[in-house]
Coordinates of C-alpha atoms and ligand atoms in Angstrom, one line a residue:
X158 CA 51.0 48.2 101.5
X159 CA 47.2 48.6 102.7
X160 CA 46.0 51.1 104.8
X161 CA 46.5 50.3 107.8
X162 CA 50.4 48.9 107.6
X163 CA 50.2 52.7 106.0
X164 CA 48.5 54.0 109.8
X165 CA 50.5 51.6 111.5
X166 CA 54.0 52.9 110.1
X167 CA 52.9 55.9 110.5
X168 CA 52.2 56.1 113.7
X169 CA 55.5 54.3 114.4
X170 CA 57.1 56.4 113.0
X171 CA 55.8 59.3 115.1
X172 CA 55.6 58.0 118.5
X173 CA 58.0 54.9 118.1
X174 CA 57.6 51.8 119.2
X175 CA 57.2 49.9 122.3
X176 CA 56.2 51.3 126.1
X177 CA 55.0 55.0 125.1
X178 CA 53.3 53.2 122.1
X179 CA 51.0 51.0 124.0
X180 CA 50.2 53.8 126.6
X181 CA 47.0 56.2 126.0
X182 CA 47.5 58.6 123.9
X183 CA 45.9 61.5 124.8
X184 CA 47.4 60.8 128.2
X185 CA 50.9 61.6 126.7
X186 CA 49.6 64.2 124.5
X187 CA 48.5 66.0 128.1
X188 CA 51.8 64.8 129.8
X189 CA 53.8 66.6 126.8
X190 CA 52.0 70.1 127.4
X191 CA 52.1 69.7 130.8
X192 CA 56.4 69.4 130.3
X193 CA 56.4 72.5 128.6
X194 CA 57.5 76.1 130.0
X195 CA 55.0 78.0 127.7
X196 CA 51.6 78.6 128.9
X197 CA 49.1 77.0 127.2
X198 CA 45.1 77.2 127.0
X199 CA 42.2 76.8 124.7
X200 CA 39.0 78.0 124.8
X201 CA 35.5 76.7 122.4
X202 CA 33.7 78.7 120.3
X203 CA 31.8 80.5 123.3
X204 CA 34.7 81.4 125.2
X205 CA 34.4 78.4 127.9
X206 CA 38.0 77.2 128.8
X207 CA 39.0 73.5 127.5
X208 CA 41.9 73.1 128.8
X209 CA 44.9 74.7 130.5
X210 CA 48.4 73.4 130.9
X211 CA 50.5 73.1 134.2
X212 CA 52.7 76.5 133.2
X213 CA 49.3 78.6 132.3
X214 CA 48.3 78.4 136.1
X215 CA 51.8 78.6 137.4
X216 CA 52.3 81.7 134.7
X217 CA 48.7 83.3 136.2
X218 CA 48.9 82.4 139.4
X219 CA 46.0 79.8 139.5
X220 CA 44.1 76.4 139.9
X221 CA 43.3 74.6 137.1
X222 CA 39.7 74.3 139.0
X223 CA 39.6 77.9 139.0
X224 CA 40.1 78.5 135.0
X225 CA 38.3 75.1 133.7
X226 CA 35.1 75.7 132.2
X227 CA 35.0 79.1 132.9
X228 CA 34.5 82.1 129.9
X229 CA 37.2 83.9 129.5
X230 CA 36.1 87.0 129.8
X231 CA 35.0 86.3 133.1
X232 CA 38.6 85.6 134.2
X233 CA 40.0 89.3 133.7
X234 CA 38.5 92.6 133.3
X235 CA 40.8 93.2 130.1
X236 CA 39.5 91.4 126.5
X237 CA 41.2 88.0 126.6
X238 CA 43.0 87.7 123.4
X239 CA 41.2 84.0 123.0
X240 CA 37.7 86.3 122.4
X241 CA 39.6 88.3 120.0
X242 CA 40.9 85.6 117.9
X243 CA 37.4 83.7 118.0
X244 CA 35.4 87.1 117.0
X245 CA 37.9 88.0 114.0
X246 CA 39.4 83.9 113.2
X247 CA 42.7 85.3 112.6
X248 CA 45.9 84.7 114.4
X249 CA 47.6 87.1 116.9
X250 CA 51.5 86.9 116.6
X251 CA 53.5 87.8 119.7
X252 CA 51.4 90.7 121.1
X253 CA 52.1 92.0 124.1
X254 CA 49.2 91.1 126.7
X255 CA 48.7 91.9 130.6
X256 CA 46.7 88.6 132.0
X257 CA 44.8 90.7 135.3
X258 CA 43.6 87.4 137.2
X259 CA 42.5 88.1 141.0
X260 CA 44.5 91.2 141.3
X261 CA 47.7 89.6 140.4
X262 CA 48.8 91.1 136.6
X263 CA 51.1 89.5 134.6
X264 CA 53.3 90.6 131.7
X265 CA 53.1 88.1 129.0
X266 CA 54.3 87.8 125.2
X267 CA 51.0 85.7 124.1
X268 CA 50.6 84.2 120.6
X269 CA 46.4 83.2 119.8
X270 CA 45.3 81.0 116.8
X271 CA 41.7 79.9 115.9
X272 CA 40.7 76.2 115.5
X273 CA 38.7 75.3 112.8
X274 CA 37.3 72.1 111.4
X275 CA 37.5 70.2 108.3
X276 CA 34.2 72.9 106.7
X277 CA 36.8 75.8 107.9
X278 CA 34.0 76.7 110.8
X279 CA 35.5 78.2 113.9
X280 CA 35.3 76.0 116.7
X281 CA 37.9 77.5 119.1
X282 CA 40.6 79.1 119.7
X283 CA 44.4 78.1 121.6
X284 CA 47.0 80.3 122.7
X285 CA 50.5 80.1 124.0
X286 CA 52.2 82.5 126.0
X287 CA 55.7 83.1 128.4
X288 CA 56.0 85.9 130.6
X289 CA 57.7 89.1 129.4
X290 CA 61.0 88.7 130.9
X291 CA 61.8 85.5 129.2
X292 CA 60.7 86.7 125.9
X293 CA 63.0 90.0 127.0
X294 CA 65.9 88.1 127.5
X295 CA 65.6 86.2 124.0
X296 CA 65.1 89.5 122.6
X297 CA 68.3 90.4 124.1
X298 CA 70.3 87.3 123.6
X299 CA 69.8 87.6 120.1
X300 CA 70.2 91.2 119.3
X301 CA 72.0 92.5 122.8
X302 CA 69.8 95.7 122.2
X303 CA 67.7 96.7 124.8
X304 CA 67.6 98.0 127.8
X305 CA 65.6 96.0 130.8
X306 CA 65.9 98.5 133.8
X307 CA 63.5 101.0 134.7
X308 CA 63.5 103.7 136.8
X309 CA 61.2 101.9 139.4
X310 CA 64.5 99.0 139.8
X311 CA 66.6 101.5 141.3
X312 CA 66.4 101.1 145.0
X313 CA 67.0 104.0 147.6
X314 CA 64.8 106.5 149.8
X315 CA 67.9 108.9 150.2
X316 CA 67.2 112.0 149.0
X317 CA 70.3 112.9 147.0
X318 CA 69.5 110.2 145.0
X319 CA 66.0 110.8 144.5
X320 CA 66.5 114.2 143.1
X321 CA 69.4 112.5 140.8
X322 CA 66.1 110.2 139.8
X323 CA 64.3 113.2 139.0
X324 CA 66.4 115.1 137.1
X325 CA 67.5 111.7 135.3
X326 CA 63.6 111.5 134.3
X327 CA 63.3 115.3 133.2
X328 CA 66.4 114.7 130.8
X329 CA 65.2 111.3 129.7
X330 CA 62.3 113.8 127.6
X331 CA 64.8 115.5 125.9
X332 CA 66.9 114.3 122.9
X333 CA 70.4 115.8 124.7
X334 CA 73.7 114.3 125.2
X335 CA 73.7 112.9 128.9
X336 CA 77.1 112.2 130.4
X337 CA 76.5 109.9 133.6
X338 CA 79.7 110.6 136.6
X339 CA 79.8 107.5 139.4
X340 CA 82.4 105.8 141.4
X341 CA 82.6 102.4 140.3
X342 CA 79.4 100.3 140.9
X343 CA 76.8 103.1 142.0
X344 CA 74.6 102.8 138.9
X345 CA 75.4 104.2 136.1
X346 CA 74.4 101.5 133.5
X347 CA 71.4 101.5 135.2
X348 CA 70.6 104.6 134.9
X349 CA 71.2 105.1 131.2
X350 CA 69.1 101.9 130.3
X351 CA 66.4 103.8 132.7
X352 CA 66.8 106.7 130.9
X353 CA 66.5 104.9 127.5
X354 CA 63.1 102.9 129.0
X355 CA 61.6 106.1 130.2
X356 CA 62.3 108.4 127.1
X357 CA 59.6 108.3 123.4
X358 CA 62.6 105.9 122.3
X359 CA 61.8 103.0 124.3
X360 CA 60.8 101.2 121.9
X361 CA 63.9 101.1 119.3
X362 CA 67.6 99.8 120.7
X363 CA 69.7 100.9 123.2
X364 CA 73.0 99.8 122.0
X365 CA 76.0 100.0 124.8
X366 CA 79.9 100.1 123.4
X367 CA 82.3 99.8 126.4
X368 CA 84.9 102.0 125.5
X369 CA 87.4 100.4 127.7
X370 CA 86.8 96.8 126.6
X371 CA 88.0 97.1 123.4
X372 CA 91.5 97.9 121.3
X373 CA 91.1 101.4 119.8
X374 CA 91.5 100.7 116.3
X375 CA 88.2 98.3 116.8
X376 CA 86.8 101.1 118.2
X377 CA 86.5 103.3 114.9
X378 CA 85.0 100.0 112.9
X379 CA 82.8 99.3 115.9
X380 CA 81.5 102.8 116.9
X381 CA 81.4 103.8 112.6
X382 CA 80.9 99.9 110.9
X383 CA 83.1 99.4 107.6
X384 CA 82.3 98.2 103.9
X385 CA 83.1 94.9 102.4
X386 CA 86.9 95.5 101.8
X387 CA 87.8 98.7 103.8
X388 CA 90.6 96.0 105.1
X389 CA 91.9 93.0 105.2
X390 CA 90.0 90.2 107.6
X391 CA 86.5 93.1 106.7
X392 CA 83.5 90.9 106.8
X393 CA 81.7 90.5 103.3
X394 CA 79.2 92.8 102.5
X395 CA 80.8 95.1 105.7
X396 CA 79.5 95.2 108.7
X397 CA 77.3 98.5 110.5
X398 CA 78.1 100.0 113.3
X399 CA 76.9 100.9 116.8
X400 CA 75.5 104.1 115.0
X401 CA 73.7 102.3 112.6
X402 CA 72.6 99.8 115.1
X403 CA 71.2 102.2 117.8
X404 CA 69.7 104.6 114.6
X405 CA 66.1 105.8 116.6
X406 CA 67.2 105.0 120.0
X407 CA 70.3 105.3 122.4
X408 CA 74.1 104.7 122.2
X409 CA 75.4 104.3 125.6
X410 CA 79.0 104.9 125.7
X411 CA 79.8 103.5 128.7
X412 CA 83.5 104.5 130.0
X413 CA 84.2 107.3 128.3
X414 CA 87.5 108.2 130.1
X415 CA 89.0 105.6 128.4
X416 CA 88.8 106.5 125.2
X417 CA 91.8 107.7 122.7
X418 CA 91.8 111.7 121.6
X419 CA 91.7 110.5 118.1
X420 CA 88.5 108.8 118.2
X421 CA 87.0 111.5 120.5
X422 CA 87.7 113.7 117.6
X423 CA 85.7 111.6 115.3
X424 CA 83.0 111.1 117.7
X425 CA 82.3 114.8 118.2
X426 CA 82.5 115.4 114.9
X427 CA 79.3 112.7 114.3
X428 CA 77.8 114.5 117.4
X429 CA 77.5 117.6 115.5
X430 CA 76.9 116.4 112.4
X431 CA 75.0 113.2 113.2
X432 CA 76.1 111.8 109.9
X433 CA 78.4 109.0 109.8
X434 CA 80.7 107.4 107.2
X435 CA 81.5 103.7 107.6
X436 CA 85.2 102.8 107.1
X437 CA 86.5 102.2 103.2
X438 CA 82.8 103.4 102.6
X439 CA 82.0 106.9 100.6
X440 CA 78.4 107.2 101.7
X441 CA 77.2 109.4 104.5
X442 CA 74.6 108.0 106.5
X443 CA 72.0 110.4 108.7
X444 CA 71.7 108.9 112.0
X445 CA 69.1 110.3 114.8
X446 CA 70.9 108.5 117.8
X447 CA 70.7 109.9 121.4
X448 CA 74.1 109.7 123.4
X449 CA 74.5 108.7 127.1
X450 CA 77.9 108.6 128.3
X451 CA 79.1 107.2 131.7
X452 CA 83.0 107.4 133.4
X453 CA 84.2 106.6 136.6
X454 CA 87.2 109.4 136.2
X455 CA 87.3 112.9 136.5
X456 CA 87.0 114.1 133.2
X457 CA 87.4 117.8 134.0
X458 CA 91.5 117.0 135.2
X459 CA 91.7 114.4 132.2
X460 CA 90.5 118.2 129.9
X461 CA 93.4 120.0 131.9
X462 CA 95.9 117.0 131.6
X463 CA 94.9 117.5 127.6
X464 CA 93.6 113.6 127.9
X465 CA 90.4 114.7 126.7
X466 CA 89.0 116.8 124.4
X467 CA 87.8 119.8 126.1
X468 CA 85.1 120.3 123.3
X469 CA 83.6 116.9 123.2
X470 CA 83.4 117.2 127.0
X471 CA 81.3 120.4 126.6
X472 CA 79.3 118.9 124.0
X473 CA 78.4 115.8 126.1
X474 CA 77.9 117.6 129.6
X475 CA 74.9 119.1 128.1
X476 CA 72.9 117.1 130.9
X477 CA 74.8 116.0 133.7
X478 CA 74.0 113.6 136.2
X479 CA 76.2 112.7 139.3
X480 CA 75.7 109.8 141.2
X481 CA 76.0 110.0 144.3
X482 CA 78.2 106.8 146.3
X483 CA 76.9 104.5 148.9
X484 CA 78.9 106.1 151.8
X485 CA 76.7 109.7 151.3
X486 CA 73.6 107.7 150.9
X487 CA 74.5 105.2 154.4
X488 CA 70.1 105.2 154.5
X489 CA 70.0 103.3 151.4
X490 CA 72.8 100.4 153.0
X491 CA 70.3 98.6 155.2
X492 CA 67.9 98.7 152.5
X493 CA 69.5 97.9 149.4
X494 CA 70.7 94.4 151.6
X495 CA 67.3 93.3 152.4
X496 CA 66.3 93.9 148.6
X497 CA 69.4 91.8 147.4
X498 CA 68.3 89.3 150.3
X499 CA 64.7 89.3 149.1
X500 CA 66.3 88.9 145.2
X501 CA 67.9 85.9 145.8
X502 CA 65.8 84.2 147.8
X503 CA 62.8 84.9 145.6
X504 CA 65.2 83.2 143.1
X505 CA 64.5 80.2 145.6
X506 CA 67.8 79.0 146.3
X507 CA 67.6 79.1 150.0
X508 CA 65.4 80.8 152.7
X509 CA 67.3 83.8 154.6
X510 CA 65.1 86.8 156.7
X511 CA 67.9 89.1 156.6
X512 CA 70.4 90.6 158.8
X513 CA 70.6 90.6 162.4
X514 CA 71.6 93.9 164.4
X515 CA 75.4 93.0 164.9
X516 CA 75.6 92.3 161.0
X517 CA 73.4 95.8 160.4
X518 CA 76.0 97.3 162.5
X519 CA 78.6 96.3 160.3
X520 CA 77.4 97.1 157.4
X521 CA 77.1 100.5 158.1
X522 CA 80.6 100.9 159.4
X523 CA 81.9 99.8 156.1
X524 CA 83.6 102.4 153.3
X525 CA 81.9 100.9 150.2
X526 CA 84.9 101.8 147.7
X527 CA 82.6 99.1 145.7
X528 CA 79.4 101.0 146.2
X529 CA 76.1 99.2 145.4
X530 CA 78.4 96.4 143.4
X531 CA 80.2 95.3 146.5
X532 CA 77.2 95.2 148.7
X533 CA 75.4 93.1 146.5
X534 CA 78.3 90.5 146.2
X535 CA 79.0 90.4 150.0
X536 CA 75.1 89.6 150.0
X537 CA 75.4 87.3 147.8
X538 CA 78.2 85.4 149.1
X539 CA 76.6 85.7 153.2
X540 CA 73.5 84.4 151.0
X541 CA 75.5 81.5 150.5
X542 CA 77.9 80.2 153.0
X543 CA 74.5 81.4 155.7
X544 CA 72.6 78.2 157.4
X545 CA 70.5 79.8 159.4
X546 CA 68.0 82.2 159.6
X547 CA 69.9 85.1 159.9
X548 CA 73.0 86.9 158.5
X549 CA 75.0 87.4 161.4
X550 CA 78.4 89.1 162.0
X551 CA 80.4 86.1 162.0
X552 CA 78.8 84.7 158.5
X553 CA 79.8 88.0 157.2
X554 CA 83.5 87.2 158.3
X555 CA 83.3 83.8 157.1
X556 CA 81.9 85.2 153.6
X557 CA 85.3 87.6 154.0
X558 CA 83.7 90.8 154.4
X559 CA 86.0 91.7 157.2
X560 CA 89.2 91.3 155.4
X561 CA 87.8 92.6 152.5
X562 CA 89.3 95.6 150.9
X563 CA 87.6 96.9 147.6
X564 CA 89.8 98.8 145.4
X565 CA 92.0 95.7 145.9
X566 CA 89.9 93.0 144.7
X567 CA 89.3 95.6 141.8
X568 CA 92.6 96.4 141.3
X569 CA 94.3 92.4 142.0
X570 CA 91.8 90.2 143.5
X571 CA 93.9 90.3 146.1
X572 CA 90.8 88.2 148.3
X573 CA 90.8 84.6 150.8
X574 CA 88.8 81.9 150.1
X575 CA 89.3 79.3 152.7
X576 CA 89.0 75.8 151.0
X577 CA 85.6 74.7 153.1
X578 CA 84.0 77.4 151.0
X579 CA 85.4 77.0 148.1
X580 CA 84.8 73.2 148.0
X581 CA 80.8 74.2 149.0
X582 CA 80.3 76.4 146.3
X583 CA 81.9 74.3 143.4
X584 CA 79.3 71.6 145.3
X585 CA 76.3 73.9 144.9
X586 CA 77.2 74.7 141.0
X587 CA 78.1 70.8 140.0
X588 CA 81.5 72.1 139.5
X589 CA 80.7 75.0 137.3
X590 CA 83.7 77.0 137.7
X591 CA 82.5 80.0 135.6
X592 CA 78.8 79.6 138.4
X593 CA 81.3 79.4 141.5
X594 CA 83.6 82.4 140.3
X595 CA 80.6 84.7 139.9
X596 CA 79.3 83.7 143.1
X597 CA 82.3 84.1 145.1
X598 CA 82.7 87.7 143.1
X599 CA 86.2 87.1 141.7
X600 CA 87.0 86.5 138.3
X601 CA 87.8 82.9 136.9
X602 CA 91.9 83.1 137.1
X603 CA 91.5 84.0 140.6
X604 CA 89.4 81.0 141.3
X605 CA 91.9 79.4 139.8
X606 CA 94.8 80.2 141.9
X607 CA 93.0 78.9 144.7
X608 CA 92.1 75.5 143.6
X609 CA 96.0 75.3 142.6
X610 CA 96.3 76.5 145.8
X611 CA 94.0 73.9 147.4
X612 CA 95.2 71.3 145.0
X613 CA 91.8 70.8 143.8
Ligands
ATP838 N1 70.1 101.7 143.4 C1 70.3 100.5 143.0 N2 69.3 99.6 143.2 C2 69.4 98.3 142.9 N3 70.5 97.8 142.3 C3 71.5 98.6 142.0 C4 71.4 100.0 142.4 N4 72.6 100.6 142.0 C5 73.3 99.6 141.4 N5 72.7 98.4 141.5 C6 73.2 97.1 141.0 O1 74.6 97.2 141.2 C7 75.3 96.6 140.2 C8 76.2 97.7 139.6 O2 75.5 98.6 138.9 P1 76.0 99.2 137.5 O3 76.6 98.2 136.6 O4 74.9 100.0 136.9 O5 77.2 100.2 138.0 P2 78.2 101.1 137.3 O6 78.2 102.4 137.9 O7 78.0 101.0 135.8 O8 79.6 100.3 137.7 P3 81.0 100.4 136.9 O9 81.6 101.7 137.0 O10 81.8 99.4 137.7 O11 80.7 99.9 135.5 C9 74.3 96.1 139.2 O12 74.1 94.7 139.5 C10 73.1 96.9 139.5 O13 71.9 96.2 139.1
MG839 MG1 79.2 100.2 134.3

């Protein structure tokens, strides 16, 4: 074969044959990094910009004309991390970066590699880069370790639960057992991952067990892990456990009420010890894990009713935080709507202002057994079913606020769809049933019902 069937094949064999074959190359070359979500750019030798892609300026906030041609450093008061890859011709893996371009800053995960030529001289540099809170959720998709809210999410001007923020940010310095109290929906998980973001263990896991989710006998292997063998169906080489897992940082134990005496026992006796012994294992393992624990019931009766260990109780109240519900916080109603408004339409679904007066009015005359849970659903379905500018009373009703009655939809779903909206919803998510349930708020064997119902 001479060389250039050789350049020919290979070429084919890249690119393929046919129309994208006979096109200009570098013009799909451009047209593929312009397809791609990451943020790209590279720079020369100097620091002048080459080239940018399409999600660079979306990602910064800019027009290619503004960042063509122009040094780097002159782009943000901060050292670009192209000038540092240039000055020491070494790569920089996955470094946090803040890109401050016309007073907008951005939060990206950016990767920087140097370009040289065939004599191995420097001649530029390229980097790629995706904002933090899609690297975030990777992170947490593979590991399900971290915690993403910060104090600064929690919405509210009350002061009840400003001084719960307060004292939530005083104990987030110390390394004490926090138990969380909280009506359904008024925050708790989102306090403890605050907690965790705020305290010196940021930066290692926060590892959450729902207590209630799971059989109590999984419990024990999940909470303590097992060794290869400790029973029949134990994963080879054994398996750690949410101890291990969340060594350094938190364990949040969320719904502690429901948790059997027998484990409790165990539990406090890791608490004081803070040594743990996996299952069928022989070897004590030192763990430095802080513990935030969360319920919805009254553990003081559960101590009296002998439900609940009246020593692991004391040992967990060390810090205690109560937060308070919606109804004795009525400010934070009108404002917490407007942010969920502002949420979704930033999520650029559809445009919506906010609530008119009548709707306002309504909203404050509710109970919210739900608390900050069922307001942001009954946003989220007005959010929906709303074709105007305005959430008015009577999208409210149609979105089934008026009807609605909280602690049953908790307790049986017990909620009306009517079949126009049910039909418009299963429209908007291409008849993703799993999409429509979540938007509707009701769990997917409700959903069901109704389209058996509807004979859909
Ligand atoms: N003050 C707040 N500001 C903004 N969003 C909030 C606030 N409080 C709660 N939320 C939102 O409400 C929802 C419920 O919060 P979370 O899951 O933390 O409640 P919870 O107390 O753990 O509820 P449950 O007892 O049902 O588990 C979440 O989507 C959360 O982001
Ligand atoms: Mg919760």
């Amino acid at each position: 074969m001479d060389k250039d069937a050789i350049v020919e094949q290979l070429y084919t064999s890249f690119i393929g044959k046919g129309e994208i074959f006979n096109r200009n190359f570098n013009e799909i070359l451009l047209k593929a990094l312009d397809s791609v979500s990451d943020g790209i750019s590279f720079c020369d030798k100097n620091g002048y910009l080459l080239y940018v892609n399409k999600a660079c300026c979306e990602i910064v906030g800019a027009d290619k004309e503004e960042l063509l041609n122009k040094k780097v450093d002159s782009l943000s008061p901060d050292k670009p991390m192209l000038i540092e890859v240039i000055e020491k011709e070494k790569s920089i893996i996955d470094i946090e970066y803040f890109w401050n371009f016309k007073g907008k800053k951005t939060h990206l995960i950016n990767s920087g590699y140097p370009i040289f030529d065939e004599d191995g001289t420097i001649i530029g540099a390229i980097d790629i880069f995706r904002s933090i809170e899609r690297s975030r959720k990777l992170a947490n998709t593979i590991a399900g370790h971290q915690a993403f809210f910060m104090f600064d999410d929690i919405v509210g001007e009350s002061n009840n639960l400003k001084e719960v923020i307060n004292l939530a940010k005083t104990f987030s310095k110390s390394n004490e057992s926090i138990l969380i109290y909280g009506e359904t929906g008024t925050g708790k998980e989102l306090f403890a991952q605050s907690i965790h973001n705020y305290s010196n263990r940021k930066r290692k896991p926060f590892v959450a067990l729902n207590c209630a989710n799971l059989p109590n006998e999984l419990i024990d292997s999940e909470l303590f892990g097992y060794e290869e063998g400790a029973f029949t169906g134990a994963r080879k080489g054994g398996k750690p456990g949410k101890f291990e897992l969340a060594n350094g940082g938190t364990l949040f134990l969320d719904e502690l009420g429901e948790m059997q005496i027998h484990i409790q026992a165990k539990l406090l006796r890791v608490l004081e010890t803070m040594c743990i012994n996996r299952i069928g294992g022989n070897k004590p393992i030192n763990v430095d894990v802080r513990i935030i624990a969360a319920t919805n019931r009254n553990l003081e009766e559960m101590v009296e009713e002998g439900k609940f260990r009246r020593d692991l109780y004391y040992r967990l109240k060390v810090l205690y935080l109560e937060i308070p519900s919606l109804k004795d916080r009525k400010h934070d109603i009108l404002l917490l709507a407007d942010y969920f408004v502002k949420k979704l339409v930033n999520k650029g679904n559809k445009y919506v202002k906010g609530l008119d007066n009548k709707a306002k009015e309504m909203l404050m005359k509710h109970s919210w057994k739900g608390n900050v849970r069922e307001l942001e659903n009954v946003i989220s379905r007005s959010m929906f079913i709303c074709d105007g500018e305005w959430i008015t009373e009577s999208v409210l009703v149609t979105a089934g606020f008026q009807e609605l009655k909280y602690e049953e939809i908790i307790k049986k779903e017990s909620i009306k769809i009517s079949k126009d909206i049910l039909m418009n919803t299963l429209n908007s998510t291409e008849g993703n049933k799993k999409k429509a349930a979540e938007i509707l708020g009701v769990s997917r064997p409700t959903l069901y019902k109704f389209l058996k119902k509807y004979g859909l």
